[in-house]
Amino acid sequence: MSIEKRMLARELKLIAARPGDIFKPMWFLILVISMVPLALAPDSDLLAEIGSAMIWVATLLALLLNTEHLFQSDFSDGVLEQWLFLDRPLAWLVGLKLVAHWLFHVLPLILITPIAGLMLSVPTEVLIALLITLFVATPALTCFSGLGAALTLGSSRSGILGVLVMMPLFVPVVILAAGVLIRATDGSDTLPLLALLGAFSVVAATLVPIAVSAAIRLNIGGSN
Amino acid sequence: MGWRWFHQWGSPRLFYERAGRWQLVCGWLALILLVAGSLWGLGFAPVDYQQGNSYRIIYLHVPVAFLAQAMYAAMAVCAVVLFVWKMKLADVAMQAIAVMGFAFTALALISGAVWGKPTWGTYWVWDARLTSMLILAFLYLGVIGLRAAIQDPDQAGKACGILVLVGVVNLPIIKYSVEWWNTLHQPASLKLTEKPAMPASMWVPLLVNILGYYIAAAYLVLGSMRAIVLERERRATWVKELVGRA
C-alpha cells in the first residue's frame, strides 16, 4: 500500500475511534443558527434576508474552531516527525492531511447547511448558491486555518490565537462569496465571481501547504 | 571590501552603537521637518473651501496612513532577509516594526474617525479604505500575538516571518476585494502618477510632513530595535558592562 493510501486509512481509523469529532462542528453550526432568530425576531422575511450571510459566517467559525488543532495530536505523538523521514515532500503530506481533513470534517459541515437554511427560511435558489460557494471556498479556508494551526503548534498557551491570526486573511473569500449570494438573490450571473473564488482556492491549495510545511519544520526543529 | 560590511550586521553590539548614532540624526531631522511641516500646514496653508479648517488633519492622517501600509511591506522585506540570509537583526527589525506598524495603523484609524465626524457626519463608515485599514490592523495584531505566544525568540521570529510573507501576498487581494466590495470614499488625495488636485500651498507642507513622519518612524523603529537587542543579549558581557555603567 502506498504512503498516500495508508495516510488516508489512518485518518479514517482516527475518525472511527472518535466519531464525536465529526458531529461537534455540525452541532455548533446548528446551535449558532438557532440563536439568530432568538436574538433577532421570528419574522421569516427578515431571517431570509440575512440568513445566507449568517450561515456563511457560522460555517466559517465552525470550520475555524474545527481546524484549530489540526496538527496537535500528530505533533505530540511524533507522527509529524516521522513525516520528515518519508520519501515524499513535506508539503505533499501536508496537502494530503488537509484533503483528508476537508473530506472528513469540512464536507459534513457543508452538507448540513441546507438544514440551517431551512431554519432561517432561505429561498431555495440562494440555498443552492450558498452550497456551491461553500464547496468552492472551503478548500482555501481549510488551507489557511491549517496554517494557523501549524504556526501555533509550538506554543502551549496559544488558545484561539491560530483563529485570530488567520481570520483577516479570509476577507477576500467572504467578500466574493457574499457577492455570489447577492447575485443569486437578484437572479443575475454568479459564474464570474464563482470562478474568482475557485481561483483563490486553487492558488491557496497549491501554495499554502508549502507555508504549512515550513511552519511544521520550524516547530519540530525548535522542540529538539 | 567584499562582504565585510554585510557580516558586520551580525554583531548586535556594533548595531547597538551605530543605531544610537543614526537615531540621533533621525531624531533631530524628524523634529525639524515635523515642526516646520506642521506649523506650515496647520498655521499658514490656505483654508479648504469645502471642508474649512477640518481638512488640516490630513497633515497627520495621510503620513500616518502611508506609514501604516509601508511598514507592512518593510516587515515583509525583513522576513525575506531573515529567511534568505538568516540575519537575526532582520527578526529584531520585524518585531519592532510590527508594534510600530500597529500603532500607526491605529493612529490612522483614529485620526480618520476624527476627520470623518465633521466631513461625513459619522465616525465610522464601512468604506473600502477604512475597512482595509481595519483588516491591516488585525494583521499586525496577529503578528504581535503570534510572537508573544511562542517562547523561543528564534522560533517566534521564523513563525512571524512565515505569517508576514503569507500576509503580504494576501494584502493586495484583500485590498482589491474590499475596494470592489464598496467604494464611496473620496479618491486618494495624493497620487504618485498624477498632479495632485490640491494647490501647492497645501501639498508642499504635506510632503514635508510625510518625510518627517517617515524619518520619525525610522527613529522609533531604531530605538525599539536597540531595546530589543539589549533584551535579547542581556547575558552578553558588553550589555552587562553597559548597564553597569548606567
CSV table of C-alpha atoms in Angstrom, one decimal:
chain,number,residue,atom,x,y,z
A,1,MET,CA,0.0,0.0,0.0
A,2,SER,CA,1.4,3.4,-0.9
A,3,ILE,CA,2.1,6.0,1.8
A,4,GLU,CA,-0.8,8.2,0.5
A,5,LYS,CA,-3.4,5.3,0.9
A,6,ARG,CA,-2.0,4.4,4.3
A,7,MET,CA,-2.3,8.1,5.4
A,8,LEU,CA,-6.0,8.2,4.4
A,9,ALA,CA,-6.7,4.9,6.0
A,10,ARG,CA,-5.1,6.2,9.2
A,11,GLU,CA,-7.3,9.3,9.2
A,12,LEU,CA,-10.4,7.1,8.7
A,13,LYS,CA,-9.3,4.9,11.7
A,14,LEU,CA,-8.8,8.0,13.8
A,15,ILE,CA,-12.3,9.2,13.0
A,16,ALA,CA,-13.8,5.7,13.6
A,17,ALA,CA,-12.1,5.8,17.0
A,18,ARG,CA,-13.7,9.2,17.9
A,19,PRO,CA,-16.8,9.7,15.7
A,20,GLY,CA,-17.9,12.5,18.0
A,21,ASP,CA,-15.4,14.8,16.4
A,22,ILE,CA,-17.4,15.0,13.2
A,23,PHE,CA,-20.6,16.0,14.9
A,24,LYS,CA,-19.3,18.7,17.2
A,25,PRO,CA,-18.8,21.4,14.5
A,26,MET,CA,-22.2,20.5,12.9
A,27,TRP,CA,-23.8,20.8,16.4
A,28,PHE,CA,-22.0,24.2,16.8
A,29,LEU,CA,-23.3,25.4,13.4
A,30,ILE,CA,-26.9,24.4,14.1
A,31,LEU,CA,-26.7,25.9,17.6
A,32,VAL,CA,-25.4,29.2,16.4
A,33,ILE,CA,-28.1,29.3,13.7
A,34,SER,CA,-30.8,28.6,16.4
A,35,MET,CA,-29.6,31.7,18.3
A,36,VAL,CA,-30.2,34.0,15.3
A,37,PRO,CA,-34.0,34.1,15.4
A,38,LEU,CA,-33.8,34.3,19.2
A,39,ALA,CA,-31.6,37.3,19.1
A,40,LEU,CA,-33.3,39.0,16.2
A,41,ALA,CA,-37.0,38.2,15.7
A,42,PRO,CA,-39.0,35.2,14.5
A,43,ASP,CA,-40.0,37.2,11.4
A,44,SER,CA,-39.3,34.9,8.4
A,45,ASP,CA,-38.8,37.7,5.8
A,46,LEU,CA,-36.1,39.3,8.0
A,47,LEU,CA,-34.4,36.0,8.6
A,48,ALA,CA,-34.5,35.1,4.9
A,49,GLU,CA,-32.7,38.4,4.1
A,50,ILE,CA,-29.8,37.9,6.5
A,51,GLY,CA,-30.0,34.1,6.6
A,52,SER,CA,-27.4,33.2,3.9
A,53,ALA,CA,-24.9,35.6,5.3
A,54,MET,CA,-25.4,34.3,8.9
A,55,ILE,CA,-25.0,30.7,7.7
A,56,TRP,CA,-21.8,31.6,5.9
A,57,VAL,CA,-20.3,33.3,9.0
A,58,ALA,CA,-21.4,30.5,11.3
A,59,THR,CA,-19.9,27.9,8.9
A,60,LEU,CA,-16.7,29.9,8.8
A,61,LEU,CA,-16.5,29.9,12.6
A,62,ALA,CA,-17.3,26.2,12.9
A,63,LEU,CA,-14.6,25.4,10.3
A,64,LEU,CA,-12.0,27.5,12.1
A,65,LEU,CA,-12.7,26.0,15.5
A,66,ASN,CA,-12.6,22.6,14.0
A,67,THR,CA,-9.3,23.1,12.2
A,68,GLU,CA,-7.6,24.9,15.1
A,69,HIS,CA,-5.9,21.7,16.5
A,70,LEU,CA,-5.4,20.0,13.1
A,71,PHE,CA,-1.8,19.0,13.7
A,72,GLN,CA,-1.8,19.0,17.5
A,73,SER,CA,-2.2,15.2,18.2
A,74,ASP,CA,0.1,14.3,15.3
A,75,PHE,CA,2.7,16.7,16.7
A,76,SER,CA,2.5,15.4,20.3
A,77,ASP,CA,2.6,11.7,19.4
A,78,GLY,CA,5.5,12.2,17.0
A,79,VAL,CA,3.8,11.5,13.7
A,80,LEU,CA,4.9,14.8,12.2
A,81,GLU,CA,8.5,13.9,12.9
A,82,GLN,CA,8.1,10.6,11.1
A,83,TRP,CA,6.8,12.6,8.1
A,84,LEU,CA,10.1,14.2,7.8
A,85,PHE,CA,11.7,10.8,7.1
A,86,LEU,CA,9.4,9.7,4.4
A,87,ASP,CA,10.5,9.9,0.8
A,88,ARG,CA,7.8,12.4,0.0
A,89,PRO,CA,8.0,16.2,0.2
A,90,LEU,CA,6.5,17.5,3.5
A,91,ALA,CA,4.2,19.9,1.6
A,92,TRP,CA,2.7,17.0,-0.2
A,93,LEU,CA,1.9,15.1,3.0
A,94,VAL,CA,0.5,18.3,4.5
A,95,GLY,CA,-1.7,18.7,1.4
A,96,LEU,CA,-2.9,15.1,1.9
A,97,LYS,CA,-3.7,15.8,5.5
A,98,LEU,CA,-5.6,18.9,4.5
A,99,VAL,CA,-7.6,17.0,1.8
A,100,ALA,CA,-8.4,14.3,4.4
A,101,HIS,CA,-9.5,17.0,6.9
A,102,TRP,CA,-11.7,18.6,4.2
A,103,LEU,CA,-13.3,15.3,3.3
A,104,PHE,CA,-14.0,14.0,6.8
A,105,HIS,CA,-14.5,17.2,8.8
A,106,VAL,CA,-15.5,20.1,6.5
A,107,LEU,CA,-17.7,18.2,4.0
A,108,PRO,CA,-20.2,17.1,6.7
A,109,LEU,CA,-20.4,20.7,7.8
A,110,ILE,CA,-21.3,21.8,4.3
A,111,LEU,CA,-23.8,19.0,3.9
A,112,ILE,CA,-25.7,20.2,7.0
A,113,THR,CA,-26.1,23.8,5.9
A,114,PRO,CA,-29.4,23.1,4.0
A,115,ILE,CA,-30.9,22.4,7.4
A,116,ALA,CA,-29.6,25.7,8.7
A,117,GLY,CA,-31.1,27.3,5.5
A,118,LEU,CA,-34.5,25.8,6.2
A,119,MET,CA,-34.3,27.1,9.8
A,120,LEU,CA,-33.8,30.6,8.6
A,121,SER,CA,-36.2,30.2,5.6
A,122,VAL,CA,-33.5,31.0,3.0
A,123,PRO,CA,-35.0,30.7,-0.6
A,124,THR,CA,-34.0,27.6,-2.5
A,125,GLU,CA,-32.1,29.3,-5.3
A,126,VAL,CA,-30.0,31.2,-2.7
A,127,LEU,CA,-29.5,28.0,-0.7
A,128,ILE,CA,-28.1,26.3,-3.8
A,129,ALA,CA,-25.7,29.2,-4.4
A,130,LEU,CA,-24.7,29.0,-0.7
A,131,LEU,CA,-23.9,25.3,-1.1
A,132,ILE,CA,-21.8,26.0,-4.2
A,133,THR,CA,-19.9,28.8,-2.6
A,134,LEU,CA,-19.1,26.7,0.4
A,135,PHE,CA,-17.9,23.9,-1.9
A,136,VAL,CA,-15.7,26.3,-3.8
A,137,ALA,CA,-14.4,28.4,-0.9
A,138,THR,CA,-13.8,25.9,1.9
A,139,PRO,CA,-10.6,24.4,0.4
A,140,ALA,CA,-9.0,27.9,0.7
A,141,LEU,CA,-10.4,28.3,4.2
A,142,THR,CA,-9.2,24.9,5.3
A,143,CYS,CA,-5.7,25.6,4.0
A,144,PHE,CA,-5.4,29.0,5.8
A,145,SER,CA,-6.8,27.7,9.1
A,146,GLY,CA,-4.4,24.8,8.8
A,147,LEU,CA,-1.6,27.3,8.5
A,148,GLY,CA,-2.8,29.0,11.7
A,149,ALA,CA,-2.8,25.6,13.4
A,150,ALA,CA,0.7,24.8,12.3
A,151,LEU,CA,2.1,28.3,13.3
A,152,THR,CA,0.8,28.0,16.8
A,153,LEU,CA,1.9,24.3,17.3
A,154,GLY,CA,4.8,25.1,19.5
A,155,SER,CA,3.0,27.3,21.9
A,156,SER,CA,1.1,25.6,24.7
A,157,ARG,CA,-0.8,28.8,25.7
A,158,SER,CA,-1.9,29.9,22.2
A,159,GLY,CA,-5.6,29.4,22.9
A,160,ILE,CA,-7.6,30.5,19.8
A,161,LEU,CA,-4.6,32.5,18.5
A,162,GLY,CA,-4.5,30.5,15.3
A,163,VAL,CA,-8.0,31.5,14.5
A,164,LEU,CA,-7.4,35.2,15.3
A,165,VAL,CA,-4.2,35.3,13.2
A,166,MET,CA,-5.9,33.7,10.1
A,167,MET,CA,-9.3,35.3,10.2
A,168,PRO,CA,-8.2,38.6,8.4
A,169,LEU,CA,-6.9,36.5,5.5
A,170,PHE,CA,-10.4,35.3,4.9
A,171,VAL,CA,-11.7,38.7,3.9
A,172,PRO,CA,-11.5,38.2,0.1
A,173,VAL,CA,-13.2,34.8,0.3
A,174,VAL,CA,-16.1,36.1,2.4
A,175,ILE,CA,-16.5,39.2,0.1
A,176,LEU,CA,-16.6,37.1,-3.0
A,177,ALA,CA,-18.9,34.5,-1.5
A,178,ALA,CA,-21.2,37.3,-0.3
A,179,GLY,CA,-21.1,38.7,-3.9
A,180,VAL,CA,-22.3,35.4,-5.3
A,181,LEU,CA,-25.1,35.2,-2.7
A,182,ILE,CA,-26.3,38.8,-3.5
A,183,ARG,CA,-26.3,38.0,-7.2
A,184,ALA,CA,-28.1,34.7,-6.6
A,185,THR,CA,-30.8,36.7,-4.7
A,186,ASP,CA,-31.1,39.1,-7.7
A,187,GLY,CA,-31.1,36.3,-10.1
A,188,SER,CA,-28.1,37.6,-12.0
A,189,ASP,CA,-25.0,35.8,-13.3
A,190,THR,CA,-22.9,34.3,-10.5
A,191,LEU,CA,-20.4,32.4,-12.6
A,192,PRO,CA,-17.6,35.1,-12.8
A,193,LEU,CA,-17.5,35.5,-9.1
A,194,LEU,CA,-17.5,31.8,-8.5
A,195,ALA,CA,-14.6,31.5,-11.0
A,196,LEU,CA,-12.6,34.0,-8.9
A,197,LEU,CA,-13.5,32.2,-5.7
A,198,GLY,CA,-12.4,28.9,-7.3
A,199,ALA,CA,-9.1,30.6,-8.5
A,200,PHE,CA,-8.5,31.7,-4.9
A,201,SER,CA,-9.0,28.2,-3.6
A,202,VAL,CA,-6.7,26.7,-6.3
A,203,VAL,CA,-3.9,29.1,-5.5
A,204,ALA,CA,-4.3,28.6,-1.8
A,205,ALA,CA,-4.3,24.9,-2.1
A,206,THR,CA,-1.1,25.0,-4.2
A,207,LEU,CA,0.9,27.5,-2.1
A,208,VAL,CA,-0.3,27.3,1.5
A,209,PRO,CA,0.8,23.7,2.1
A,210,ILE,CA,4.4,24.9,1.4
A,211,ALA,CA,4.0,27.6,4.1
A,212,VAL,CA,2.4,25.0,6.4
A,213,SER,CA,5.3,22.6,5.9
A,214,ALA,CA,7.8,25.4,6.7
A,215,ALA,CA,5.8,26.1,9.9
A,216,ILE,CA,5.8,22.4,10.9
A,217,ARG,CA,9.6,22.0,10.2
A,218,LEU,CA,10.1,25.1,12.4
A,219,ASN,CA,8.2,23.6,15.3
A,220,ILE,CA,9.9,20.2,15.1
A,221,GLY,CA,13.3,21.8,14.8
A,222,GLY,CA,12.6,24.0,17.8
A,223,SER,CA,11.5,21.3,20.1
A,224,ASN,CA,14.7,19.3,19.7
B,1,MET,CA,35.7,45.4,0.9
B,2,GLY,CA,33.6,42.4,-0.2
B,3,TRP,CA,31.1,41.1,2.2
B,4,ARG,CA,32.6,42.5,5.3
B,5,TRP,CA,30.0,45.3,5.7
B,6,PHE,CA,27.3,42.7,5.4
B,7,HIS,CA,28.7,40.4,8.1
B,8,GLN,CA,29.1,43.3,10.5
B,9,TRP,CA,25.4,43.4,10.7
B,10,GLY,CA,25.6,40.1,12.6
B,11,SER,CA,27.1,41.8,15.5
B,12,PRO,CA,24.4,43.1,17.9
B,13,ARG,CA,26.9,45.3,19.7
B,14,LEU,CA,28.0,47.1,16.6
B,15,PHE,CA,24.4,47.6,15.6
B,16,TYR,CA,23.6,49.0,19.0
B,17,GLU,CA,26.3,51.6,18.8
B,18,ARG,CA,25.7,52.5,15.2
B,19,ALA,CA,21.9,52.7,15.6
B,20,GLY,CA,22.4,55.0,18.5
B,21,ARG,CA,24.2,57.5,16.2
B,22,TRP,CA,21.6,57.1,13.4
B,23,GLN,CA,18.9,57.6,15.9
B,24,LEU,CA,20.3,60.9,17.0
B,25,VAL,CA,20.4,62.1,13.3
B,26,CYS,CA,16.9,60.8,12.6
B,27,GLY,CA,15.5,62.3,15.7
B,28,TRP,CA,16.8,65.9,15.0
B,29,LEU,CA,15.9,65.7,11.3
B,30,ALA,CA,12.3,64.4,12.1
B,31,LEU,CA,11.9,67.1,14.7
B,32,ILE,CA,12.9,69.9,12.3
B,33,LEU,CA,10.7,68.6,9.5
B,34,LEU,CA,7.7,67.9,11.6
B,35,VAL,CA,7.8,71.3,13.4
B,36,ALA,CA,8.2,73.1,10.0
B,37,GLY,CA,5.6,71.0,8.2
B,38,SER,CA,3.1,71.0,10.9
B,39,LEU,CA,3.4,74.8,11.6
B,40,TRP,CA,3.2,75.5,7.9
B,41,GLY,CA,0.3,73.1,7.4
B,42,LEU,CA,-1.7,74.0,10.4
B,43,GLY,CA,-1.0,77.7,10.5
B,44,PHE,CA,-0.2,79.0,7.0
B,45,ALA,CA,-1.7,76.7,4.4
B,46,PRO,CA,-5.0,78.1,2.9
B,47,VAL,CA,-8.4,77.0,4.3
B,48,ASP,CA,-10.2,74.4,2.2
B,49,TYR,CA,-13.3,75.9,0.5
B,50,GLN,CA,-15.4,72.8,1.2
B,51,GLN,CA,-14.2,71.3,4.5
B,52,GLY,CA,-12.9,74.5,6.2
B,53,ASN,CA,-10.2,74.0,8.7
B,54,SER,CA,-11.1,70.4,9.5
B,55,TYR,CA,-9.2,69.2,6.4
B,56,ARG,CA,-5.9,70.1,8.2
B,57,ILE,CA,-5.9,66.7,9.9
B,58,ILE,CA,-4.5,65.4,6.6
B,59,TYR,CA,-1.1,66.7,7.8
B,60,LEU,CA,-1.3,63.9,10.4
B,61,HIS,CA,-3.7,61.4,8.8
B,62,VAL,CA,-2.1,61.0,5.4
B,63,PRO,CA,1.5,60.4,6.5
B,64,VAL,CA,0.4,58.0,9.2
B,65,ALA,CA,-1.8,56.1,6.8
B,66,PHE,CA,1.1,55.9,4.3
B,67,LEU,CA,3.4,54.6,7.0
B,68,ALA,CA,0.8,52.0,8.2
B,69,GLN,CA,1.0,50.4,4.8
B,70,ALA,CA,4.7,50.9,4.1
B,71,MET,CA,5.6,49.3,7.4
B,72,TYR,CA,3.9,46.0,6.5
B,73,ALA,CA,6.0,46.0,3.3
B,74,ALA,CA,9.1,46.7,5.4
B,75,MET,CA,8.2,43.9,7.6
B,76,ALA,CA,7.9,41.6,4.6
B,77,VAL,CA,11.4,42.7,3.4
B,78,CYS,CA,12.8,41.8,6.8
B,79,ALA,CA,11.1,38.4,6.7
B,80,VAL,CA,12.8,37.7,3.3
B,81,VAL,CA,16.2,38.8,4.7
B,82,LEU,CA,15.6,36.6,7.7
B,83,PHE,CA,14.9,33.5,5.6
B,84,VAL,CA,17.5,34.1,2.9
B,85,TRP,CA,20.4,35.3,4.9
B,86,LYS,CA,19.4,34.1,8.4
B,87,MET,CA,20.2,37.6,9.7
B,88,LYS,CA,18.9,37.8,13.3
B,89,LEU,CA,18.8,41.6,13.1
B,90,ALA,CA,16.1,41.3,10.5
B,91,ASP,CA,14.0,39.5,13.1
B,92,VAL,CA,14.7,42.2,15.6
B,93,ALA,CA,13.5,44.8,13.0
B,94,MET,CA,10.4,42.7,12.3
B,95,GLN,CA,9.5,42.7,15.9
B,96,ALA,CA,10.0,46.4,16.3
B,97,ILE,CA,8.1,47.3,13.1
B,98,ALA,CA,5.1,45.1,13.9
B,99,VAL,CA,4.4,47.1,17.1
B,100,MET,CA,5.1,50.5,15.4
B,101,GLY,CA,3.1,49.5,12.4
B,102,PHE,CA,0.1,48.6,14.5
B,103,ALA,CA,0.5,51.9,16.4
B,104,PHE,CA,0.5,53.9,13.1
B,105,THR,CA,-2.5,51.9,11.8
B,106,ALA,CA,-4.4,52.6,14.9
B,107,LEU,CA,-3.5,56.3,14.7
B,108,ALA,CA,-4.6,56.4,11.0
B,109,LEU,CA,-8.0,54.8,12.0
B,110,ILE,CA,-8.5,57.2,14.9
B,111,SER,CA,-7.5,60.3,13.0
B,112,GLY,CA,-9.7,59.2,10.2
B,113,ALA,CA,-12.6,58.8,12.5
B,114,VAL,CA,-12.0,62.2,14.0
B,115,TRP,CA,-11.9,63.6,10.5
B,116,GLY,CA,-14.9,61.6,9.4
B,117,LYS,CA,-17.2,63.2,12.0
B,118,PRO,CA,-17.2,66.7,10.6
B,119,THR,CA,-16.9,65.7,7.0
B,120,TRP,CA,-19.3,62.7,6.7
B,121,GLY,CA,-21.2,63.2,9.9
B,122,THR,CA,-20.1,59.9,11.3
B,123,TYR,CA,-17.0,58.4,12.9
B,124,TRP,CA,-17.1,55.2,11.0
B,125,VAL,CA,-18.4,54.1,7.6
B,126,TRP,CA,-17.9,50.7,6.1
B,127,ASP,CA,-16.0,52.1,3.2
B,128,ALA,CA,-13.2,50.4,1.3
B,129,ARG,CA,-10.2,52.2,2.6
B,130,LEU,CA,-11.4,52.3,6.2
B,131,THR,CA,-12.2,48.6,6.1
B,132,SER,CA,-8.9,47.5,4.6
B,133,MET,CA,-7.1,49.7,7.2
B,134,LEU,CA,-9.0,47.8,9.9
B,135,ILE,CA,-8.0,44.5,8.4
B,136,LEU,CA,-4.4,45.7,8.3
B,137,ALA,CA,-4.6,46.4,12.0
B,138,PHE,CA,-5.8,42.9,12.6
B,139,LEU,CA,-2.9,41.5,10.5
B,140,TYR,CA,-0.4,43.5,12.6
B,141,LEU,CA,-2.1,42.3,15.8
B,142,GLY,CA,-1.8,38.7,14.6
B,143,VAL,CA,1.9,39.1,14.1
B,144,ILE,CA,2.3,40.6,17.5
B,145,GLY,CA,0.2,38.0,19.1
B,146,LEU,CA,2.0,35.1,17.4
B,147,ARG,CA,5.3,36.3,18.7
B,148,ALA,CA,4.0,36.8,22.2
B,149,ALA,CA,2.7,33.2,22.2
B,150,ILE,CA,5.9,31.4,21.3
B,151,GLN,CA,8.6,31.5,23.9
B,152,ASP,CA,11.8,30.7,21.9
B,153,PRO,CA,12.7,34.0,20.1
B,154,ASP,CA,14.2,32.3,17.1
B,155,GLN,CA,11.2,30.1,16.6
B,156,ALA,CA,8.9,33.0,17.2
B,157,GLY,CA,10.7,35.1,14.6
B,158,LYS,CA,10.5,32.4,11.9
B,159,ALA,CA,6.8,31.8,12.6
B,160,CYS,CA,6.2,35.5,12.3
B,161,GLY,CA,8.2,35.6,9.1
B,162,ILE,CA,6.0,32.9,7.6
B,163,LEU,CA,2.9,34.8,8.7
B,164,VAL,CA,4.1,38.1,7.3
B,165,LEU,CA,5.0,36.6,3.9
B,166,VAL,CA,1.6,34.9,3.6
B,167,GLY,CA,0.1,38.2,4.7
B,168,VAL,CA,2.0,40.3,2.2
B,169,VAL,CA,0.8,38.0,-0.7
B,170,ASN,CA,-2.7,38.4,0.5
B,171,LEU,CA,-2.7,42.1,1.2
B,172,PRO,CA,-3.2,43.2,-2.4
B,173,ILE,CA,-6.0,40.7,-2.8
B,174,ILE,CA,-7.7,41.9,0.4
B,175,LYS,CA,-7.3,45.5,-0.7
B,176,TYR,CA,-8.8,45.0,-4.1
B,177,SER,CA,-11.6,42.7,-2.9
B,178,VAL,CA,-12.6,45.3,-0.3
B,179,GLU,CA,-12.4,48.0,-2.9
B,180,TRP,CA,-14.6,46.0,-5.2
B,181,TRP,CA,-17.0,45.4,-2.3
B,182,ASN,CA,-17.5,49.1,-1.6
B,183,THR,CA,-16.3,52.4,-2.9
B,184,LEU,CA,-17.7,55.6,-1.7
B,185,HIS,CA,-14.6,57.2,-0.2
B,186,GLN,CA,-13.2,60.3,-1.9
B,187,PRO,CA,-10.4,59.2,-4.2
B,188,ALA,CA,-6.8,59.2,-2.9
B,189,SER,CA,-5.6,62.8,-2.2
B,190,LEU,CA,-2.0,62.2,-3.2
B,191,LYS,CA,-1.1,60.0,-6.2
B,192,LEU,CA,2.4,59.4,-7.4
B,193,THR,CA,1.4,59.3,-11.0
B,194,GLU,CA,-0.8,62.4,-11.2
B,195,LYS,CA,-0.5,66.0,-10.3
B,196,PRO,CA,-2.4,66.4,-7.0
B,197,ALA,CA,-5.7,68.3,-7.1
B,198,MET,CA,-4.7,70.4,-4.1
B,199,PRO,CA,-2.8,73.7,-4.6
B,200,ALA,CA,0.9,73.6,-3.9
B,201,SER,CA,0.5,75.7,-0.8
B,202,MET,CA,-1.5,72.8,0.6
B,203,TRP,CA,0.5,69.8,-0.6
B,204,VAL,CA,4.1,71.0,-0.1
B,205,PRO,CA,3.7,71.1,3.7
B,206,LEU,CA,2.0,67.7,3.5
B,207,LEU,CA,5.1,66.4,1.6
B,208,VAL,CA,7.3,67.9,4.3
B,209,ASN,CA,5.3,66.2,7.0
B,210,ILE,CA,5.2,62.8,5.2
B,211,LEU,CA,9.0,62.9,5.0
B,212,GLY,CA,9.1,64.0,8.7
B,213,TYR,CA,6.9,61.1,9.8
B,214,TYR,CA,8.9,58.6,7.8
B,215,ILE,CA,12.1,59.7,9.5
B,216,ALA,CA,10.3,59.8,12.8
B,217,ALA,CA,9.2,56.2,12.2
B,218,ALA,CA,12.8,55.3,11.5
B,219,TYR,CA,13.8,56.9,14.8
B,220,LEU,CA,11.2,55.0,16.7
B,221,VAL,CA,12.0,51.7,15.0
B,222,LEU,CA,15.7,52.1,15.6
B,223,GLY,CA,15.0,52.9,19.3
B,224,SER,CA,12.8,49.9,19.8
B,225,MET,CA,15.3,47.7,17.9
B,226,ARG,CA,18.1,48.8,20.2
B,227,ALA,CA,15.9,48.0,23.2
B,228,ILE,CA,15.1,44.5,21.8
B,229,VAL,CA,18.8,43.9,21.1
B,230,LEU,CA,19.7,44.8,24.7
B,231,GLU,CA,17.0,42.5,26.0
B,232,ARG,CA,18.0,39.5,23.8
B,233,GLU,CA,21.7,40.0,24.5
B,234,ARG,CA,21.1,40.5,28.2
B,235,ARG,CA,23.5,37.7,29.1
B,236,ALA,CA,26.4,39.1,26.9
B,237,THR,CA,29.3,40.9,28.7
B,238,TRP,CA,29.0,44.1,26.7
B,239,VAL,CA,25.4,44.6,27.8
B,240,LYS,CA,26.2,43.9,31.4
B,241,GLU,CA,29.0,46.4,31.2
B,242,LEU,CA,26.8,49.0,29.5
B,243,VAL,CA,24.0,48.5,32.1
B,244,GLY,CA,26.6,48.5,34.9
B,245,ARG,CA,28.0,51.9,33.8
B,246,ALA,CA,24.5,53.4,33.6
